[in-house]
Coordinates of C-alpha atoms in Angstrom, one line a residue:
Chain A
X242 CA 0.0 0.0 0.0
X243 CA 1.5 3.1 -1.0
X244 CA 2.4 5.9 1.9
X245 CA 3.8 9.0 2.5
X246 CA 7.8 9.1 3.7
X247 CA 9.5 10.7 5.9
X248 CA 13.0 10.8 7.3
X249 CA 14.7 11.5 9.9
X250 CA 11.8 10.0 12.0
X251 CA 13.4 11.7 14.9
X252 CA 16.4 14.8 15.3
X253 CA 18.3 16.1 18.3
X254 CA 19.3 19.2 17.3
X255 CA 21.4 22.4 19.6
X256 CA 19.4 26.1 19.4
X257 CA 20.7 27.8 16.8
X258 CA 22.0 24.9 14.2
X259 CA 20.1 24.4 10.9
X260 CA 17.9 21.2 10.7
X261 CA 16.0 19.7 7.7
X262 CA 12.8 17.2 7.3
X263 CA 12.5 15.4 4.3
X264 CA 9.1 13.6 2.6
X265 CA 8.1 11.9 0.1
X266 CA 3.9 11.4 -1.3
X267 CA 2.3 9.2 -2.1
X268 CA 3.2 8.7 -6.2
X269 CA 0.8 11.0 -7.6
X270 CA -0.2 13.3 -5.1
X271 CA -0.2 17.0 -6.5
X272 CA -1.1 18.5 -3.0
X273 CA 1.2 17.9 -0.3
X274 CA 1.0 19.8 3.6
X275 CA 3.7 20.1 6.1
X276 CA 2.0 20.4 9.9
X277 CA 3.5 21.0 13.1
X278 CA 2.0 19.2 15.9
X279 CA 3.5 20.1 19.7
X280 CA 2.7 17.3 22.3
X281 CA -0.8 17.6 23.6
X282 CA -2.1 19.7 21.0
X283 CA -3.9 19.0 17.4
X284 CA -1.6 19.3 14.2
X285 CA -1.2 23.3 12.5
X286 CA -0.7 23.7 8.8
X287 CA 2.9 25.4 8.2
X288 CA 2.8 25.2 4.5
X289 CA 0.8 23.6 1.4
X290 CA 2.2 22.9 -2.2
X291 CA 0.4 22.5 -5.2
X292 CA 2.6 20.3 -7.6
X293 CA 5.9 22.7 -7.5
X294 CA 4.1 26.3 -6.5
X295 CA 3.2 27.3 -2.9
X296 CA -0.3 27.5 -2.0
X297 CA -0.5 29.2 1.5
X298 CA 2.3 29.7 3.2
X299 CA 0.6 32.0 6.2
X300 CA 1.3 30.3 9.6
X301 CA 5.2 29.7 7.9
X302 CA 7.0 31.6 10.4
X303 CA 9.5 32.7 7.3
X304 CA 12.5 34.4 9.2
X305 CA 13.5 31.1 10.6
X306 CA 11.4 28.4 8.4
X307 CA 11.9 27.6 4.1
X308 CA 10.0 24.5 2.2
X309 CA 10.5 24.0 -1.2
X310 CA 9.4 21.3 -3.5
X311 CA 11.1 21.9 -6.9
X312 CA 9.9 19.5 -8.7
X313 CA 6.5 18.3 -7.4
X314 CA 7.7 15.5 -6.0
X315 CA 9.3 15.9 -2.8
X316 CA 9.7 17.8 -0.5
X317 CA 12.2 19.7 2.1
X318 CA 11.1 21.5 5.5
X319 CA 14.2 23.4 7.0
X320 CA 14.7 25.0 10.2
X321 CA 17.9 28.0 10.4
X322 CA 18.5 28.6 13.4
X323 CA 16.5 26.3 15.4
X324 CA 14.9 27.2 18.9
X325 CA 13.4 25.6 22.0
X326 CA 10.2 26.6 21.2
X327 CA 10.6 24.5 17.6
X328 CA 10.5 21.4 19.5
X329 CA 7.9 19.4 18.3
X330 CA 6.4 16.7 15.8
X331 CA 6.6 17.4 11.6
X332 CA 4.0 15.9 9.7
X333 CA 4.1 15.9 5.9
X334 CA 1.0 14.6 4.4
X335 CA -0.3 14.2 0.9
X336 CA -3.6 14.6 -1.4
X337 CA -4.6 13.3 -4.6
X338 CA -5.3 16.5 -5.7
X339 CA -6.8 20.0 -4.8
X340 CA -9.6 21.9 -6.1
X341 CA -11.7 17.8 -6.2
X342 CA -12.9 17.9 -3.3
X343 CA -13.9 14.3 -3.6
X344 CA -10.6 13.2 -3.5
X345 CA -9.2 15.9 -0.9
X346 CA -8.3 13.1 2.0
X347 CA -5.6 13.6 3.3
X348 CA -2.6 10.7 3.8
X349 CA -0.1 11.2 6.6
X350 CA 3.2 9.8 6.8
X351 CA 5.1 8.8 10.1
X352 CA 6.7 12.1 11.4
X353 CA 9.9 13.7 12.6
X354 CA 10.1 14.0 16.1
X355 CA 12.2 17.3 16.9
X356 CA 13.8 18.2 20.2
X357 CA 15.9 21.2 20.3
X358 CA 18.3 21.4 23.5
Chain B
X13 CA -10.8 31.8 12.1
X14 CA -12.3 27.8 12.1
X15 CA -11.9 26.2 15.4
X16 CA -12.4 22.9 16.5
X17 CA -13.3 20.9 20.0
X18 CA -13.3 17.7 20.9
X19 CA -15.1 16.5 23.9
X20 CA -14.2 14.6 26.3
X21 CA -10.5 15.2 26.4
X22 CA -10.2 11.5 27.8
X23 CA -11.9 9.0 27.8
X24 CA -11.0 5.0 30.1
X25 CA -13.8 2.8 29.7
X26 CA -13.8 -1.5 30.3
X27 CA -13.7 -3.5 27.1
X28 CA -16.7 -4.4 25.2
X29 CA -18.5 -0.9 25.8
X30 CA -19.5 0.9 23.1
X31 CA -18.5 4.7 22.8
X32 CA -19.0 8.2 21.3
X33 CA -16.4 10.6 20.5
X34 CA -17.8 14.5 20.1
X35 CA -16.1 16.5 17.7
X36 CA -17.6 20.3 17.4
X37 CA -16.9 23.3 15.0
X38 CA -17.0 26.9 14.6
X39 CA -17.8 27.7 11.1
X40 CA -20.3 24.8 9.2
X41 CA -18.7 26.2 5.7
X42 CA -16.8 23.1 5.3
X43 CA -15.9 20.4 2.8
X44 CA -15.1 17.6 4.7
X45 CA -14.3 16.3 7.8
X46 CA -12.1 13.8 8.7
X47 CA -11.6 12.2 11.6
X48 CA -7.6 10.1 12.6
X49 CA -6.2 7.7 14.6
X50 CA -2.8 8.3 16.7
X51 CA -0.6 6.4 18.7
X52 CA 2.1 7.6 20.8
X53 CA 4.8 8.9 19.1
X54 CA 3.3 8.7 15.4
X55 CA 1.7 9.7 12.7
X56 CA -1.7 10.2 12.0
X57 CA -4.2 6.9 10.1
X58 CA -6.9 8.1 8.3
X59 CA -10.1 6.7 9.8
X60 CA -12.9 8.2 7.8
X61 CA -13.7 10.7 5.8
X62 CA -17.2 12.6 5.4
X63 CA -18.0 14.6 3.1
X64 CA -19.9 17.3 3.4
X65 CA -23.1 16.2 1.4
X66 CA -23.3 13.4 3.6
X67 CA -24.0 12.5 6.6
X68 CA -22.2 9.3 7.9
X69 CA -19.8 7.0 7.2
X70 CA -18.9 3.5 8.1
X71 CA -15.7 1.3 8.4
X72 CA -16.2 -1.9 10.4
X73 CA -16.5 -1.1 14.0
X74 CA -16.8 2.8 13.8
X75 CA -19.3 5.1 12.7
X76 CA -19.1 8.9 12.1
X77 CA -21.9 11.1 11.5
X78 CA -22.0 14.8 10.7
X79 CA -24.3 17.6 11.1
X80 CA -23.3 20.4 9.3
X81 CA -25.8 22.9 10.2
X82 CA -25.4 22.8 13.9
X83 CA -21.4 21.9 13.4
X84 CA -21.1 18.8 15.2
X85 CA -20.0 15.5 14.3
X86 CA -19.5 12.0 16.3
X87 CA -17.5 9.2 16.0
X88 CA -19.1 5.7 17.6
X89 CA -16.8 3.0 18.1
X90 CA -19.1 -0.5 18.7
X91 CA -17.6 -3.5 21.0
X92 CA -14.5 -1.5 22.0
X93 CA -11.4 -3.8 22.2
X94 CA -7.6 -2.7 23.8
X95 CA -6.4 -1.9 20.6
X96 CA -8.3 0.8 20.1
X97 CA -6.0 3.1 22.7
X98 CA -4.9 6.2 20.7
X99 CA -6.1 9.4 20.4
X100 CA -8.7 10.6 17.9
X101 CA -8.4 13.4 16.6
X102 CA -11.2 15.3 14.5
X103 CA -10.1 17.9 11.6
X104 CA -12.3 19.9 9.3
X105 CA -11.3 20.4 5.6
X106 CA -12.4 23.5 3.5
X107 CA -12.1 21.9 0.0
X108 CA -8.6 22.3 -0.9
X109 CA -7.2 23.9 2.2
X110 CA -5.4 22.2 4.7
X111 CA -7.2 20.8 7.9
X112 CA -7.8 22.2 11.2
X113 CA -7.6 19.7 14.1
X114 CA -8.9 19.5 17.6
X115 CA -6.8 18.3 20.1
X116 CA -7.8 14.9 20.2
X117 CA -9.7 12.9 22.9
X118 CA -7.2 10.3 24.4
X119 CA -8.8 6.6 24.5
X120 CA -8.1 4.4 26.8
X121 CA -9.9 0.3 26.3
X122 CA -9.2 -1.5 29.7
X123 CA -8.8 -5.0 29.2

């Protein structure tokens, strides 16, 4: 059954290094999400690609966070510098497609568990 | 700004029982809601999905209804076994957008 990848599935990481999430769709998913979920609470929306082209970007906090997926495939979540307060869970999930709504579920892959010392 | 609650927070009931989940939201101008299974230290499994011309869906033992109108929806888990520990979590979709989550009621099955 096809799923949605993600690695590391968990990163130690000192305040102030850089750290990067990587995922991969499911094989034909145009839409793909990155969420941050901190323990205890429900997953936020960080960023949403369609194919290659962000679609909302608006909880992004931009001077410390970048995603890119250049070529609508997969994608990367970085982190430069880090902080305490970034500690947390990264979700990447996937969509068949957006704008369809019948086909708007979302898939979720595994995670990356963050701590930040 | 949508938000969403999920009542109870937590939830320990004996084996066997069967349950309801509440899931409530703010704004009823949604296309689907979805509601996800997680265990400790992972990702999210999609459970169902309901869209939001109808009003329930099925998968073996669970059940989820939604009432759009009044911007509620429930999750009924029959014959509740051990395995079904994890948290549920509830999430609202507005067509393409990305989904806003509640913050989950945690389950607990007693054997």
């Amino acid at each position: 059954e096809a799923e949605v990848a993600q690695s590391p599935r968990y990163k130690i990481t000192e305040k102030s290094q850089a750290v990067a999430f990587w995922c991969d769709p499911i094989s034909g998913h145009a839409t793909l999400y990155w969420y941050r979920q901190i323990l205890g609470q429900g997953p936020e929306l960080l960023v949403q690609f369609q194919d290659e082209s962000v679609v909302d970007d608006s909880q992004l906090p931009k001077d410390r966070f970048s995603a890119e997926r250049l070529k609508g495939v997969d994608s990367t979540l970085k982190i430069q510098p880090a902080e305490l307060g970034d500690s947390a869970m990264y979700l990447c999930a996937s969509s068949l497609e957006s704008g369809t709504v019948i086909y708007n579920e979302q898939f979720f892959g595994p995670g990356t568990r963050l701590t930040v010392l | 700004k949508q938000e969403v609650t999920q009542i109870p927070a937590a939830l320990s009931v004996p084996e066997g029982e069967n349950l309801v989940l509440n899931c409530s939201f703010t704004d009823s101008a949604i296309y689907n809601l979805q509601w996800f299974r997680q265990d400790p230290g992972k990702g999210l499994t999609s459970l169902l999905l309901i869209q939001s011309s109808q009003r329930e869906q099925t998968s073996g033992r669970l059940n989820a209804s939604l009432d759009k109108s009044s911007g509620r929806s429930t999750l009924y888990i029959a014959a509740s076994q051990p395995g079904d520990s994890a948290t549920y979590l509830c999430a609202v979709g507005g067509g393409a957008d990305g989904l806003t989550f509640g913050k989950g009621t945690h389950l607990i099955i007693q054997p």
